[in-house]
PDB file of C-alpha atoms in Angstrom:
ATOM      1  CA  UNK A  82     -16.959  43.128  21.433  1.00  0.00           C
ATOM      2  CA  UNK A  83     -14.794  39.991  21.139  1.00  0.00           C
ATOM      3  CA  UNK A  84     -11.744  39.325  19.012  1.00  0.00           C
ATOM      4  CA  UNK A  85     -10.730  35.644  17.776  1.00  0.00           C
ATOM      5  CA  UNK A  86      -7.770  35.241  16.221  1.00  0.00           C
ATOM      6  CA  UNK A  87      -6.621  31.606  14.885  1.00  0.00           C
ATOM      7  CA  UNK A  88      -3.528  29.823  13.984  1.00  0.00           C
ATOM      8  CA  UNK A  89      -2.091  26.354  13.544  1.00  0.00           C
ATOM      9  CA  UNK A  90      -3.770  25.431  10.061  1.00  0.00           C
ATOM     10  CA  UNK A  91      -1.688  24.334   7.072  1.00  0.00           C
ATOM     11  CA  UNK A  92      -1.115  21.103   5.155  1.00  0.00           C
ATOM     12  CA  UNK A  93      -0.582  17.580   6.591  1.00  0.00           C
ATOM     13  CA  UNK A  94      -0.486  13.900   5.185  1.00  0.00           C
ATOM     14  CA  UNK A  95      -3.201  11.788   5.564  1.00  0.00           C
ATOM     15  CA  UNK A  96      -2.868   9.964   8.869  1.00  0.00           C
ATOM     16  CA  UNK A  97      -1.189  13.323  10.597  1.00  0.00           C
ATOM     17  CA  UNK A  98      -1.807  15.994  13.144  1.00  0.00           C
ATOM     18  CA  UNK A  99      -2.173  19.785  13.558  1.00  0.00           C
ATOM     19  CA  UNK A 100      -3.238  21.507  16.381  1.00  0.00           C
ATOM     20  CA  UNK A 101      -5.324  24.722  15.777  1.00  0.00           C
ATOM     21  CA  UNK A 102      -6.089  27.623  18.486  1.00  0.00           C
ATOM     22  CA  UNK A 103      -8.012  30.377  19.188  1.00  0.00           C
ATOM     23  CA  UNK A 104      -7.591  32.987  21.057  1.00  0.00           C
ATOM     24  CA  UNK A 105     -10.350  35.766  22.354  1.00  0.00           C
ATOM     25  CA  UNK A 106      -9.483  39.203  23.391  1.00  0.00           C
ATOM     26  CA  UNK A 107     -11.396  42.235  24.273  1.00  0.00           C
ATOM     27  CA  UNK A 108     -14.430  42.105  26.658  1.00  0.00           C
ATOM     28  CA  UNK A 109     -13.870  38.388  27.368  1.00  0.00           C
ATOM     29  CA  UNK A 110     -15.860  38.052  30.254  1.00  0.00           C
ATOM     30  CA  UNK A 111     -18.785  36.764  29.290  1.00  0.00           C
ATOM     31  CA  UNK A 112     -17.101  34.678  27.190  1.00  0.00           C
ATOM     32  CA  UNK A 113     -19.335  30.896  27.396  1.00  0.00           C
ATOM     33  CA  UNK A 114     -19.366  27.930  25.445  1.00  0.00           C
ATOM     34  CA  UNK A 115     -16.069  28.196  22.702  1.00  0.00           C
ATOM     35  CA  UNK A 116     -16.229  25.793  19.241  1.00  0.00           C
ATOM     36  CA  UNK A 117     -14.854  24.900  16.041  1.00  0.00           C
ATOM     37  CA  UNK A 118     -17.033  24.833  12.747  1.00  0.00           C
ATOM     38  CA  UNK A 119     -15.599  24.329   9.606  1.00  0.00           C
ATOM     39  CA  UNK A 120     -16.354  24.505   6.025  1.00  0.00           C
ATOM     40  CA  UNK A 121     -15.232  22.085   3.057  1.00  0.00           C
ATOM     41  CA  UNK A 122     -15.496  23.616  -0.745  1.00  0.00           C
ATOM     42  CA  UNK A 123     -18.969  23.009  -1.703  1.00  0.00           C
ATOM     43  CA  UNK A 124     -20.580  22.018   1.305  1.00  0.00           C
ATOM     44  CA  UNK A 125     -22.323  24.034   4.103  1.00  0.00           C
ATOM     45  CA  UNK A 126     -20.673  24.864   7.250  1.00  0.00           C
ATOM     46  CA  UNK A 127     -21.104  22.161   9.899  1.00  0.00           C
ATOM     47  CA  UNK A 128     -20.130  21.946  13.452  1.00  0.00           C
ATOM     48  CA  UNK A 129     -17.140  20.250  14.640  1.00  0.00           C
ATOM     49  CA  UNK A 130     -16.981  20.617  18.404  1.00  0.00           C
ATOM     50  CA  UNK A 131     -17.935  22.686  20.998  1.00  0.00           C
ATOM     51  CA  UNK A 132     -16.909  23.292  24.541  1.00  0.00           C
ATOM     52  CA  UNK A 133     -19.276  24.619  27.808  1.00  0.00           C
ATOM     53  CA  UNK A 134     -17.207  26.863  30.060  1.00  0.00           C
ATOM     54  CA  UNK A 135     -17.350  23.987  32.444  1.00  0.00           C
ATOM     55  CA  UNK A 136     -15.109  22.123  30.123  1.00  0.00           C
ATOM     56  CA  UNK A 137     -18.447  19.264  28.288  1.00  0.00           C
ATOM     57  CA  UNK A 138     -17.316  18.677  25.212  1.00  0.00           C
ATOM     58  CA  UNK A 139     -19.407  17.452  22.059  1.00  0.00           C
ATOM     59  CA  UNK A 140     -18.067  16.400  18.669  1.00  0.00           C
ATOM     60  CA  UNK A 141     -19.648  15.580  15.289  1.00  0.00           C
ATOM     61  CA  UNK A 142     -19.723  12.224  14.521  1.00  0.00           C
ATOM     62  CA  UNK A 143     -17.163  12.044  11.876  1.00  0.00           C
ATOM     63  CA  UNK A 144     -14.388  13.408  14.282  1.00  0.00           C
ATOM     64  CA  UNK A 145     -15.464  11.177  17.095  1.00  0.00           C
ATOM     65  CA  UNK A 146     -12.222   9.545  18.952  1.00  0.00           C
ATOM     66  CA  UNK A 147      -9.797  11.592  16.342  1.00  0.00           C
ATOM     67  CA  UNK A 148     -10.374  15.293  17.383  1.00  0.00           C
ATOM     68  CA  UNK A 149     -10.402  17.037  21.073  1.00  0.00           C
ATOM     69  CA  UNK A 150     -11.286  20.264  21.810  1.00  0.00           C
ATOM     70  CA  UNK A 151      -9.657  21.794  25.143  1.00  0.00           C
ATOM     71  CA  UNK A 152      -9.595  25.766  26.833  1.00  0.00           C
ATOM     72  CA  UNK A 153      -7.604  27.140  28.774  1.00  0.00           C
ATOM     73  CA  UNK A 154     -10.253  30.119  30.405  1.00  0.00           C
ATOM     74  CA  UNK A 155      -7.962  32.209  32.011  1.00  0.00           C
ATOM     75  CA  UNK A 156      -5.887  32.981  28.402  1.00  0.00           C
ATOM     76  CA  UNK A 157      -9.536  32.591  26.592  1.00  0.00           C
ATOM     77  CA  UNK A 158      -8.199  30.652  24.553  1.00  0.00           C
ATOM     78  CA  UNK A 159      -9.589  27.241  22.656  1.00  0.00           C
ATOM     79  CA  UNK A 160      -7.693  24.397  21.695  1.00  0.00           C
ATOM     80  CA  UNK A 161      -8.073  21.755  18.360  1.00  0.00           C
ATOM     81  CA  UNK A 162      -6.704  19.043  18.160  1.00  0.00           C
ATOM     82  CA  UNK A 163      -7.123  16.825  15.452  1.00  0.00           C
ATOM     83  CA  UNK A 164      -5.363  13.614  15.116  1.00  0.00           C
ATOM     84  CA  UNK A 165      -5.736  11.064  12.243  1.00  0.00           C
ATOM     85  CA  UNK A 166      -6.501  13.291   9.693  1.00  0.00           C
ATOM     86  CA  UNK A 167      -8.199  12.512   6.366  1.00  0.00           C
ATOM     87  CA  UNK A 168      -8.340  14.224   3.160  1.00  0.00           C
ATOM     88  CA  UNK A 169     -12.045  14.576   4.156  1.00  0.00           C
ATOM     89  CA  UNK A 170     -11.105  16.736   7.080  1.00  0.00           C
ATOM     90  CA  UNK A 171      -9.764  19.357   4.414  1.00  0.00           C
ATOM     91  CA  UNK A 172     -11.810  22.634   5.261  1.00  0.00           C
ATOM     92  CA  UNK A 173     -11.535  26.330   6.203  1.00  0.00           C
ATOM     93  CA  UNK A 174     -11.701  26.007   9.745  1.00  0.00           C
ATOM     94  CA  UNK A 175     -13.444  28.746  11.925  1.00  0.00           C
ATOM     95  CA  UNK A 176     -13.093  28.928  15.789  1.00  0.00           C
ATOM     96  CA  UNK A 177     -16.648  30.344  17.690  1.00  0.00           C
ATOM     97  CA  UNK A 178     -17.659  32.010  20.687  1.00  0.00           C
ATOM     98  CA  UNK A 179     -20.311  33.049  22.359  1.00  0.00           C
ATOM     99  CA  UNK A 180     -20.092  35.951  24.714  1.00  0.00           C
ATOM    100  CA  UNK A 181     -23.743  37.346  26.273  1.00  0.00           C
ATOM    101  CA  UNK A 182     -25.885  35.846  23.687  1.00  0.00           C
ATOM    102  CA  UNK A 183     -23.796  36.806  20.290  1.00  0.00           C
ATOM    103  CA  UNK A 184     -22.013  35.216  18.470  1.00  0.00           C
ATOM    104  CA  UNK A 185     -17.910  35.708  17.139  1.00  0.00           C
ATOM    105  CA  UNK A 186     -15.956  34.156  14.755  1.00  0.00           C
ATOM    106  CA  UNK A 187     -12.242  34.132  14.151  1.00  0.00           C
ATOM    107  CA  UNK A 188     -11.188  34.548  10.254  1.00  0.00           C
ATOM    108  CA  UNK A 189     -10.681  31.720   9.569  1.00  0.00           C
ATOM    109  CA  UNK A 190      -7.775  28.908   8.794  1.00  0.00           C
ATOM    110  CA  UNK A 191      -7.242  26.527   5.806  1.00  0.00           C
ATOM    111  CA  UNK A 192      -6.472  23.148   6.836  1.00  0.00           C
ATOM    112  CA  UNK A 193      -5.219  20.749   3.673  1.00  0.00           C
ATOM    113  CA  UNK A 194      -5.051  16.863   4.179  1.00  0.00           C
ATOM    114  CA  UNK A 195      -3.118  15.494   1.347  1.00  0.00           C
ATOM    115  CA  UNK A 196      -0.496  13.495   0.132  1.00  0.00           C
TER     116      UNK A 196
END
């Protein structure tokens, strides 16, 4: 079993930056490609970015050149970090693992883009 556990949401102004993290504990080993999904009231979940162990990244489109996604493997941790933020970008966001073919998810953290 792996543990996530998230922090770094909150509220920002329009334009701003947070930084969000993730961090996996328990039998980390497999541990493989780490991610971000999020989910905006109303709408399904949808992937942000992921991250191979390798250290490819791949982003949705509409957090192309605003968002990067970064790990550190040897604290199994996962980075976020989102730059230029728009009221758009407001959304529970969930970090995401994948350890030996399952899946994990942290609980979750509210980010709020507004003025």
């Amino acid at each position: 079993q792996v543990q996530l556990v998230e922090s770094g949401g909150g509220l920002v102004q329009p334009g701003g930056s947070l930084r969000l993290s993730c961090a996996a504990s328990g039998s980390t080993a497999g541990i493989n490609t780490m991610g971000w999904y999020r989910q905006a009231p109303g709408k399904e979940r949808e992937l942000v970015t992921a991250i191979t162990k390798t250290g490819r990244p791949n982003y949705a489109d509409s957090v192309k050149g605003r968002f990067t996604i970064s790990r550190d493997n040897a604290k199994n941790t996962v980075y976020l970090q989102m730059n230029s933020l728009k009221p758009e970008d407001t959304a529970v966001y969930t970090c995401w693992m994948n350890s030996w073919y399952q899946n994990y998810w942290g609980q979750g953290t509210q980010v709020t883009v507004s003025s």
